[in-house]
Amino acid sequence: MPRRVSPLKRPDRPYLALGLEGSANKLGAGIIQHLPDGSSKVLSNVRHTYVTPPGEGFLPRDTAQHHRDWAITVINDAVKKANVTMNDLDCICFTKGPGMGAPLQSVALVARTISLLYGKPLVGVNHCVGHIEMGREITGAQNPVVLYVSGGNTQVIAYSQQRYRIFGETLDIAVGNCLDRFARVIGLSNDPSPGYNIEQEAKKGKRLLPLPYATKGMDVTLSGILTSTEAYTLDKRFRTVDSEEEDIFTPADLCFSLQETVFAMLVETTERAMAHIGSREVLIVGGVGCNERLQEMMGIMASERGGKVFATDERFCIDNGIMIAQAGLLSFRMGFRTALNESRCTQRFRTDEVHVAWRA
Amino acid sequence: MKIPFASEKHASIAKQVIEVDPELQAQAVKRTLTTEGDVLVATFTCLTIRLARLTVNSFLENVDLVIRTLGAFSEDAEKHAAQDSKWPS
């Protein structure tokens, strides 16, 4: 079988792109450089997170306000750290969707303004594709099954014929959303993120409590598990502090049980996709990808199949601007532009809607 | 509402940037955006006073963001535009 040649040619000169991300509570700006030798270089990656008090989630209106307050500072910081000027850029990339409406729109307004002021083309980027492309770039994974897990998304993805195809996904809420909401119920801090704190709490857990295991073929459902875990906090055996008492459990035990259950479900559906397409690589992207227990469990499954897990650190797995710049610059180099009158943001934007022109 | 800008170019940028997004309740809110020189003119017709308040607040938040962005970057942009024009195209 003839090897397919990548449609993406090496650039004749260095290319620079600014990426702006704000689909949830993280506001990011990053500048990436594509060099003639085919490599990519992260010149800057600046992020500011909107952190709410413990027990509270983030609402669209306040999140948009946060992004409006911080956009200029974050962008200026990114440009300064990259040691470039806005004029050196080839394009301005921004998250078109999916995500929360008002926050997305706030960032888009800034992107459009800068685009018109400097006469730079706009490139609208799919948030999920941003995660995937940054994961590929950083880890060098060739053709992995991608597990994209965050507060807003849970998808098992595999690349085929210029599309990132969704093999399986959550039928209701995202795994990050499930974990974050339980973290709120037990009053964990949202700083630096509820997911990080639930992971630390889970490490202290010892007792594995039974929770519903809800894989549905290639898909998963999570809201029933969340309800069951929350119900345990009303159980008379629930104690806020651990003791030698028999037949009790603590918040740490619940965090531990919740993680073990949902992560096992994700590992199962990922394994199913791997078996289906005959892949030996798993790439975990998205905020929940920072979770070391998930990486560990996935690693055990992958090595049993003679494969390997790729993951990035919190700079890249948590929402950021550089991933938008990366995916944006790849599509820009293939001739993709977003006209001003098409630069509306959209809360629903399927991963497989994007034509991945830069891959064979 | 009439909002003055530093220049005709800035007013035009603001109009182009803001008019991309439709009103959230397009069936209940009618909006026109035009420029008169360096002034952005916005006219809203709403079914209720509450809707007018929400619409105007949202519009002003967006205008404020655009103005601050123009304020932060226009000097730098003009500097480069002046430099570029020194060279033959």
CSV table of N, CA and C in Angstrom, one decimal, chain B residues 15-80:
chain,number,residue,atom,x,y,z
B,15,LYS,N,-18.1,48.8,14.8
B,15,LYS,CA,-19.4,48.4,14.2
B,15,LYS,C,-19.2,47.0,13.6
B,16,GLN,N,-18.2,46.8,12.8
B,16,GLN,CA,-18.0,45.5,12.2
B,16,GLN,C,-17.8,44.4,13.2
B,17,VAL,N,-17.1,44.7,14.3
B,17,VAL,CA,-16.9,43.6,15.3
B,17,VAL,C,-18.1,43.2,16.0
B,18,ILE,N,-18.9,44.2,16.4
B,18,ILE,CA,-20.1,44.0,17.2
B,18,ILE,C,-21.3,43.4,16.3
B,19,GLU,N,-21.4,43.9,15.1
B,19,GLU,CA,-22.6,43.5,14.3
B,19,GLU,C,-22.6,42.0,13.9
B,20,VAL,N,-21.4,41.3,14.1
B,20,VAL,CA,-21.3,39.9,13.7
B,20,VAL,C,-22.3,39.0,14.5
B,21,ASP,N,-22.4,39.3,15.8
B,21,ASP,CA,-23.2,38.5,16.6
B,21,ASP,C,-24.7,39.0,16.6
B,22,PRO,N,-25.6,38.1,16.3
B,22,PRO,CA,-27.0,38.5,16.4
B,22,PRO,C,-27.5,38.7,17.8
B,23,GLU,N,-28.5,39.4,18.0
B,23,GLU,CA,-29.1,39.6,19.4
B,23,GLU,C,-29.6,38.3,19.9
B,24,LEU,N,-29.5,38.0,21.2
B,24,LEU,CA,-29.9,36.7,21.7
B,24,LEU,C,-31.4,36.5,21.5
B,25,GLN,N,-32.1,37.6,21.6
B,25,GLN,CA,-33.6,37.4,21.4
B,25,GLN,C,-34.0,38.2,20.1
B,26,ALA,N,-33.5,37.8,19.0
B,26,ALA,CA,-33.6,38.5,17.8
B,26,ALA,C,-35.1,38.8,17.4
B,27,GLN,N,-36.0,37.9,17.9
B,27,GLN,CA,-37.4,38.1,17.6
B,27,GLN,C,-38.0,39.2,18.4
B,28,ALA,N,-37.4,39.6,19.5
B,28,ALA,CA,-38.0,40.6,20.4
B,28,ALA,C,-37.2,41.9,20.4
B,29,VAL,N,-36.0,41.9,19.8
B,29,VAL,CA,-35.1,43.0,19.8
B,29,VAL,C,-34.7,43.4,18.4
B,30,LYS,N,-35.0,44.6,18.0
B,30,LYS,CA,-34.5,45.1,16.7
B,30,LYS,C,-33.3,46.0,16.9
B,31,ARG,N,-32.3,45.7,16.1
B,31,ARG,CA,-31.0,46.5,16.3
B,31,ARG,C,-30.5,47.0,15.0
B,32,THR,N,-30.1,48.3,15.0
B,32,THR,CA,-29.4,48.8,13.8
B,32,THR,C,-28.1,49.5,14.3
B,33,LEU,N,-27.0,49.2,13.6
B,33,LEU,CA,-25.7,49.7,13.9
B,33,LEU,C,-25.2,50.5,12.7
B,34,THR,N,-24.9,51.8,12.8
B,34,THR,CA,-24.3,52.5,11.7
B,34,THR,C,-23.2,53.4,12.3
B,35,THR,N,-22.4,54.0,11.4
B,35,THR,CA,-21.4,55.0,11.8
B,35,THR,C,-21.7,56.3,11.2
B,36,GLU,N,-21.5,57.4,11.9
B,36,GLU,CA,-21.6,58.7,11.4
B,36,GLU,C,-20.2,59.4,11.7
B,37,GLY,N,-19.3,59.3,10.7
B,37,GLY,CA,-18.0,59.8,11.0
B,37,GLY,C,-17.3,58.9,12.0
B,38,ASP,N,-16.9,59.6,13.1
B,38,ASP,CA,-16.2,58.8,14.2
B,38,ASP,C,-17.1,58.4,15.3
B,39,VAL,N,-18.4,58.4,15.0
B,39,VAL,CA,-19.4,58.1,16.0
B,39,VAL,C,-20.2,56.8,15.7
B,40,LEU,N,-20.3,55.9,16.6
B,40,LEU,CA,-21.0,54.7,16.4
B,40,LEU,C,-22.5,54.9,16.9
B,41,VAL,N,-23.4,54.7,16.0
B,41,VAL,CA,-24.8,55.0,16.3
B,41,VAL,C,-25.6,53.6,16.4
B,42,ALA,N,-26.1,53.3,17.6
B,42,ALA,CA,-26.8,52.1,17.8
B,42,ALA,C,-28.3,52.4,18.2
B,43,THR,N,-29.2,51.8,17.5
B,43,THR,CA,-30.6,52.0,17.8
B,43,THR,C,-31.2,50.6,18.2
B,44,PHE,N,-31.9,50.6,19.3
B,44,PHE,CA,-32.5,49.3,19.8
B,44,PHE,C,-34.0,49.6,19.9
B,45,THR,N,-34.8,48.6,19.4
B,45,THR,CA,-36.3,48.7,19.7
B,45,THR,C,-36.6,47.4,20.3
B,46,CYS,N,-37.2,47.5,21.6
B,46,CYS,CA,-37.5,46.2,22.4
B,46,CYS,C,-38.9,46.2,22.8
B,47,LEU,N,-39.4,45.0,23.0
B,47,LEU,CA,-40.8,44.8,23.4
B,47,LEU,C,-41.1,45.3,24.8
B,48,THR,N,-40.1,45.1,25.7
B,48,THR,CA,-40.3,45.4,27.1
B,48,THR,C,-39.2,46.3,27.6
B,49,ILE,N,-39.4,47.0,28.7
B,49,ILE,CA,-38.4,47.8,29.3
B,49,ILE,C,-37.2,46.9,29.9
B,50,ARG,N,-37.6,45.8,30.4
B,50,ARG,CA,-36.6,44.9,31.0
B,50,ARG,C,-35.7,44.4,29.9
B,51,LEU,N,-36.2,44.1,28.8
B,51,LEU,CA,-35.5,43.6,27.6
B,51,LEU,C,-34.5,44.7,27.1
B,52,ALA,N,-35.1,45.9,27.2
B,52,ALA,CA,-34.2,47.1,26.7
B,52,ALA,C,-33.0,47.2,27.7
B,53,ARG,N,-33.3,47.1,29.0
B,53,ARG,CA,-32.2,47.2,30.0
B,53,ARG,C,-31.1,46.2,29.7
B,54,LEU,N,-31.6,44.9,29.6
B,54,LEU,CA,-30.6,43.8,29.4
B,54,LEU,C,-29.8,44.0,28.1
B,55,THR,N,-30.5,44.4,27.0
B,55,THR,CA,-29.9,44.5,25.7
B,55,THR,C,-28.9,45.7,25.8
B,56,VAL,N,-29.2,46.8,26.3
B,56,VAL,CA,-28.3,47.9,26.4
B,56,VAL,C,-27.1,47.6,27.3
B,57,ASN,N,-27.3,47.0,28.4
B,57,ASN,CA,-26.2,46.6,29.3
B,57,ASN,C,-25.2,45.7,28.5
B,58,SER,N,-25.8,44.7,27.9
B,58,SER,CA,-24.9,43.8,27.1
B,58,SER,C,-24.1,44.5,26.0
B,59,PHE,N,-24.8,45.4,25.3
B,59,PHE,CA,-24.2,46.1,24.2
B,59,PHE,C,-23.1,47.0,24.8
B,60,LEU,N,-23.3,47.7,25.9
B,60,LEU,CA,-22.3,48.6,26.5
B,60,LEU,C,-21.1,47.8,27.0
B,61,GLU,N,-21.4,46.6,27.5
B,61,GLU,CA,-20.2,45.8,28.0
B,61,GLU,C,-19.4,45.4,26.8
B,62,ASN,N,-20.0,45.1,25.6
B,62,ASN,CA,-19.2,44.8,24.4
B,62,ASN,C,-18.5,46.0,23.9
B,63,VAL,N,-19.2,47.1,23.9
B,63,VAL,CA,-18.5,48.3,23.4
B,63,VAL,C,-17.3,48.7,24.2
B,64,ASP,N,-17.5,48.5,25.5
B,64,ASP,CA,-16.4,48.8,26.5
B,64,ASP,C,-15.2,47.9,26.2
B,65,LEU,N,-15.5,46.7,25.9
B,65,LEU,CA,-14.4,45.7,25.6
B,65,LEU,C,-13.7,46.1,24.4
B,66,VAL,N,-14.4,46.5,23.3
B,66,VAL,CA,-13.8,46.9,22.1
B,66,VAL,C,-13.0,48.2,22.2
B,67,ILE,N,-13.6,49.1,23.0
B,67,ILE,CA,-12.9,50.4,23.2
B,67,ILE,C,-11.5,50.1,23.9
B,68,ARG,N,-11.6,49.3,25.0
B,68,ARG,CA,-10.4,49.0,25.7
B,68,ARG,C,-9.3,48.3,24.9
B,69,THR,N,-9.8,47.4,24.0
B,69,THR,CA,-8.9,46.7,23.1
B,69,THR,C,-8.3,47.7,22.1
B,70,LEU,N,-9.1,48.5,21.5
B,70,LEU,CA,-8.6,49.5,20.6
B,70,LEU,C,-7.5,50.4,21.4
B,71,GLY,N,-7.9,50.8,22.6
B,71,GLY,CA,-7.0,51.6,23.4
B,71,GLY,C,-5.7,51.0,23.6
B,72,ALA,N,-5.7,49.7,23.9
B,72,ALA,CA,-4.5,49.0,24.2
B,72,ALA,C,-3.6,48.7,23.0
B,73,PHE,N,-4.2,48.6,21.8
B,73,PHE,CA,-3.4,48.1,20.7
B,73,PHE,C,-3.3,49.1,19.5
B,74,SER,N,-4.1,50.1,19.5
B,74,SER,CA,-4.1,51.0,18.3
B,74,SER,C,-2.8,51.7,18.1
B,75,GLU,N,-2.2,52.2,19.1
B,75,GLU,CA,-0.9,52.9,19.0
B,75,GLU,C,0.1,52.0,18.3
B,76,ASP,N,0.2,50.8,18.8
B,76,ASP,CA,1.2,49.8,18.3
B,76,ASP,C,0.9,49.5,16.8
B,77,ALA,N,-0.4,49.3,16.5
B,77,ALA,CA,-0.8,49.0,15.2
B,77,ALA,C,-0.5,50.1,14.2
B,78,GLU,N,-0.7,51.4,14.7
B,78,GLU,CA,-0.5,52.5,13.8
B,78,GLU,C,1.0,52.7,13.5
B,79,LYS,N,1.8,52.4,14.6
B,79,LYS,CA,3.2,52.5,14.5
B,79,LYS,C,3.8,51.6,13.4
B,80,HIS,N,3.2,50.4,13.3
B,80,HIS,CA,3.7,49.4,12.3
B,80,HIS,C,3.2,49.8,10.9
